[in-house]
Short mmCIF file of C-alpha atoms in Angstrom, two decimals:
data_model
loop_
_atom_site.label_atom_id
_atom_site.label_comp_id
_atom_site.label_asym_id
_atom_site.label_seq_id
_atom_site.Cartn_x
_atom_site.Cartn_y
_atom_site.Cartn_z
CA MET A 221 -22.26 -3.98 -10.97
CA LYS A 222 -24.08 -0.45 -10.17
CA ASP A 223 -22.67 2.47 -10.76
CA THR A 224 -22.11 4.55 -7.96
CA ASP A 225 -20.11 2.03 -6.31
CA ILE A 226 -17.55 2.05 -9.44
CA LYS A 227 -17.24 5.77 -8.97
CA ARG A 228 -16.80 5.78 -5.38
CA LEU A 229 -13.94 3.08 -6.14
CA LEU A 230 -12.80 5.53 -8.58
CA TYR A 231 -13.24 9.14 -6.04
CA THR A 232 -11.02 6.42 -3.49
CA ASN A 233 -8.06 5.65 -5.38
CA LEU A 234 -7.72 9.62 -6.17
CA LEU A 235 -7.81 10.18 -2.81
CA CYS A 236 -4.40 7.59 -2.25
CA ILE A 237 -2.94 9.31 -5.37
CA PHE A 238 -3.70 12.50 -4.36
CA SER A 239 -1.67 11.82 -0.22
CA ILE A 240 1.07 10.58 -2.50
CA VAL A 241 1.51 14.11 -4.15
CA LEU A 242 0.56 15.44 -0.29
CA SER A 243 3.50 13.27 1.20
CA ILE A 244 5.65 14.64 -1.45
CA PHE A 245 4.63 18.74 -1.31
CA ILE A 246 3.53 19.39 2.12
CA PRO A 247 6.51 18.46 4.46
CA SER A 248 8.77 20.93 2.48
CA VAL A 249 6.29 23.88 3.67
CA PHE A 250 6.90 21.94 7.37
CA LEU A 251 10.74 21.24 7.38
CA ASP A 252 13.97 23.17 6.16
CA ASN A 253 16.18 21.18 3.39
CA PHE A 254 13.36 18.42 2.64
CA SER A 255 13.71 16.18 -0.23
CA ILE A 256 12.67 12.97 -1.13
CA LEU A 257 16.23 11.83 -1.80
CA GLU A 258 18.50 13.89 0.80
CA THR A 259 15.48 13.15 4.14
CA HIS A 260 14.28 9.49 1.87
CA LEU A 261 13.81 7.72 5.25
CA THR A 262 11.32 11.48 6.96
CA TRP A 263 10.05 10.54 3.31
CA LEU A 264 9.24 7.37 3.66
CA CYS A 265 7.52 7.97 7.08
CA ILE A 266 5.76 10.85 5.93
CA CYS A 267 4.05 8.86 3.04
CA SER A 268 3.68 5.36 5.09
CA ALA A 269 1.03 8.07 7.51
CA PHE A 270 -0.44 9.37 5.10
CA VAL A 271 -1.61 6.81 2.04
CA THR A 272 -2.29 4.95 5.94
CA GLY A 273 -4.79 7.06 7.03
CA VAL A 274 -6.35 8.38 3.69
CA ASN A 275 -7.20 4.58 3.42
CA LEU A 276 -8.12 4.59 7.16
CA VAL A 277 -10.63 7.14 6.71
CA LEU A 278 -11.68 6.71 3.01
CA TYR A 279 -13.11 3.20 4.26
CA LEU A 280 -14.58 4.63 7.33
CA VAL A 281 -16.22 6.86 5.05
CA VAL A 282 -17.48 4.36 2.31
CA LYS A 283 -17.82 1.05 4.07
CA PRO A 284 -17.73 -0.85 1.08
CA ASN A 285 -17.91 -3.76 3.58
CA VAL A 286 -20.81 -3.04 5.78
CA SER A 287 -21.38 -6.01 8.06
CA SER A 288 -25.41 -5.98 9.20
CA ARG A 289 -24.62 -7.77 12.51
CA ARG A 290 -24.34 -5.33 15.49
CA SER A 291 -20.62 -5.41 17.13
CA SER A 292 -20.66 -4.98 20.75
CA LEU A 293 -17.25 -2.01 21.62
CA SER A 294 -14.81 -5.51 23.16
CA HIS A 295 -15.53 -6.44 19.08
CA LYS A 296 -14.13 -3.10 17.81
CA VAL A 297 -11.75 -3.46 20.84
CA THR A 298 -10.33 -6.38 20.06
CA ARG A 299 -10.32 -6.45 15.61
CA VAL A 300 -8.66 -2.96 15.75
CA LEU A 301 -5.87 -4.54 18.53
CA LYS A 302 -5.79 -7.65 15.54
CA CYS A 303 -5.16 -5.21 12.32
CA CYS A 304 -2.28 -2.83 14.05
CA ILE A 305 -0.38 -7.09 14.62
CA TYR A 306 -1.40 -7.81 11.34
CA PHE A 307 -0.19 -4.74 10.28
CA LEU A 308 3.28 -4.96 12.61
CA LEU A 309 3.49 -8.84 11.97
CA SER A 310 3.51 -7.90 7.62
CA CYS A 311 6.07 -5.47 7.89
CA PHE A 312 8.56 -7.72 9.73
CA PHE A 313 7.84 -10.05 7.47
CA LEU A 314 8.51 -7.84 4.89
CA HIS A 315 11.97 -6.78 6.43
CA ILE A 316 12.38 -10.58 6.86
CA ILE A 317 11.19 -11.78 2.62
CA PHE A 318 13.91 -7.95 1.61
CA VAL A 319 16.62 -9.38 3.88
CA LEU A 320 16.60 -12.83 2.22
CA TYR A 321 16.14 -11.36 -1.29
CA GLY A 322 19.74 -9.33 -0.96
CA ALA A 323 19.07 -5.76 1.06
CA PRO A 324 21.72 -5.62 3.46
CA LEU A 325 21.27 -6.63 7.31
CA ILE A 326 22.66 -4.22 9.92
CA GLU A 327 23.91 -1.78 7.70
CA LEU A 328 21.07 -0.55 5.54
CA MET A 329 18.28 -2.23 8.73
CA VAL A 330 16.76 0.82 8.97
CA GLU A 331 15.63 2.05 5.61
CA THR A 332 14.65 -1.31 4.64
CA PHE A 333 12.12 -1.72 7.21
CA LEU A 334 10.93 1.87 5.72
CA PHE A 335 10.13 -0.16 3.04
CA ALA A 336 8.53 -2.58 4.47
CA VAL A 337 6.47 -0.01 6.38
CA ILE A 338 5.87 1.88 3.27
CA LEU A 339 4.65 -1.08 1.90
CA SER A 340 2.32 -2.44 3.79
CA ALA A 341 1.36 0.99 3.70
CA PHE A 342 0.40 0.07 0.84
CA THR A 343 -0.68 -3.32 1.07
CA THR A 344 -1.56 -5.55 4.08
CA VAL A 345 -3.58 -1.60 4.85
CA PRO A 346 -6.75 -1.73 2.40
CA CYS A 347 -6.67 -5.32 3.04
CA LEU A 348 -7.10 -4.46 6.60
CA CYS A 349 -9.47 -1.98 5.78
CA LEU A 350 -11.46 -3.57 3.74
CA LEU A 351 -11.57 -7.34 5.27
CA GLY A 352 -9.97 -7.01 8.24
CA PRO A 353 -7.82 -9.87 10.39
CA ASN A 354 -9.99 -12.49 8.13
CA LEU A 355 -6.96 -14.40 6.60
CA LYS A 356 -9.76 -17.08 4.75
CA ALA A 357 -11.22 -13.87 3.79
CA TRP A 358 -7.68 -13.28 2.27
CA LEU A 359 -6.89 -16.52 0.08
CA ARG A 360 -10.31 -16.23 -0.74
CA VAL A 361 -9.36 -12.75 -2.68
CA PHE A 362 -6.34 -13.66 -3.65
CA SER A 363 -6.75 -17.26 -4.98
CA ARG A 364 -7.74 -17.87 -8.56
CA ASN A 365 -11.23 -16.39 -9.70
CA GLY A 366 -12.12 -15.64 -5.96
CA VAL A 367 -13.56 -11.92 -6.07
CA THR A 368 -17.10 -11.18 -5.66
CA SER A 369 -17.17 -7.19 -5.82
CA ILE A 370 -15.37 -3.92 -7.83
CA TRP A 371 -13.25 -3.23 -3.85
CA GLU A 372 -12.09 -6.60 -3.79
CA ASN A 373 -11.19 -6.56 -7.22
CA SER A 374 -9.45 -3.70 -6.84
CA LEU A 375 -7.62 -4.69 -3.61
CA GLN A 376 -6.94 -7.66 -6.20
CA ILE A 377 -4.32 -5.26 -8.85
CA THR A 378 -3.57 -2.06 -6.86
CA THR A 379 -1.68 -5.55 -4.02
CA ILE A 380 -0.13 -7.01 -7.04
CA SER A 381 0.88 -3.93 -8.81
CA SER A 382 2.73 -3.12 -5.79
CA PHE A 383 4.56 -6.15 -4.76
CA ILE A 384 5.76 -6.13 -8.81
CA GLY A 385 6.27 -3.01 -8.49
CA ALA A 386 9.06 -3.33 -5.28
CA TRP A 387 10.68 -6.45 -6.77
CA LEU A 388 11.18 -4.40 -10.61
CA GLY A 389 12.30 -1.70 -8.74
CA ALA A 390 15.57 -3.34 -7.43
CA PHE A 391 16.64 -4.06 -10.93
CA PRO A 392 18.53 -1.31 -11.67
CA ILE A 393 19.97 -1.75 -8.44
CA PRO A 394 23.68 -2.31 -9.72
CA LEU A 395 23.83 -0.08 -12.25
CA ASP A 396 24.97 2.49 -11.17
CA TRP A 397 25.89 3.64 -7.13
CA GLU A 398 26.29 7.20 -7.39
CA ARG A 399 23.33 8.14 -8.90
CA PRO A 400 21.15 10.19 -6.10
CA TRP A 401 18.81 8.38 -6.40
CA GLN A 402 20.08 5.32 -5.66
CA VAL A 403 20.13 6.61 -2.24
CA GLY A 404 18.35 4.08 0.36
CA VAL A 405 15.46 2.55 -1.18
CA ALA A 406 14.20 5.72 -2.75
CA HIS A 407 14.34 3.54 -6.28
CA LEU A 408 12.50 1.37 -5.19
CA LEU A 409 9.71 3.65 -3.82
CA TYR A 410 9.01 4.61 -7.10
CA THR A 411 9.26 1.96 -9.01
CA ARG A 412 6.41 0.24 -6.75
CA SER A 413 4.57 3.48 -6.63
CA ASN A 414 4.62 3.65 -10.56
CA LEU A 415 2.96 0.56 -11.17
CA TRP A 416 0.83 0.42 -8.39
CA LEU A 417 -0.65 3.66 -10.04
CA ARG A 418 -0.94 1.97 -13.30
CA GLY A 419 -2.62 -1.87 -11.63
CA TRP A 420 -5.52 0.43 -10.08
CA PRO A 421 -7.49 1.91 -13.65
CA GLY A 422 -7.18 -1.94 -15.14
CA GLU A 423 -10.07 -2.42 -12.77
CA LEU A 424 -12.20 -1.04 -13.64
CA THR A 425 -11.66 -3.19 -17.48
CA THR A 426 -11.88 -6.64 -15.86
CA LEU A 427 -16.01 -4.83 -14.18
CA ASP A 428 -17.57 -7.38 -17.23
CA ILE A 429 -15.62 -10.39 -15.47
CA LEU A 430 -17.45 -9.81 -12.76
CA GLU A 431 -21.21 -8.76 -13.63
#
């Protein structure tokens, strides 16, 4: 495993973390009365856009999985359209999963869908950037001993950490409904982001497996 790849992966993850921090502070400069708790829906949209944009730019610049074959413009356009469709399907699929796990079907539909969007931004978007709309590659990476590079190992750990964080974030729901952090799905997002932030450094401890 080359040290350059490790450094590139580290910088990529640090910039992704920085994008989350920016989504908290930059909107407060342009939007009046902006708050994560009071305007949580706005922040969900902004954070999703920041994370998605940073991931796209980073993977276009770093290019960790460059193909030696040249593709035509029509092929690239088709690939982009497939990625967009996969992302939308991921949002709707996660929304359905959340409803099946107890989220209100109608009352908080917007909050639930936006949480599905931001979870897709943390999980589906990196998969699409690194692996493309290739379901076989997705199954290989998320199967046992299926990773072949540090980038795929990073993708596997951060994605699993995101889903675990979203699931663990549901535990505080019945504790106290009158707390401000119980608004919408804010507590789910906090736990999910925390698990994601704690998960990506664990990639560096598993490099000996890949070498």
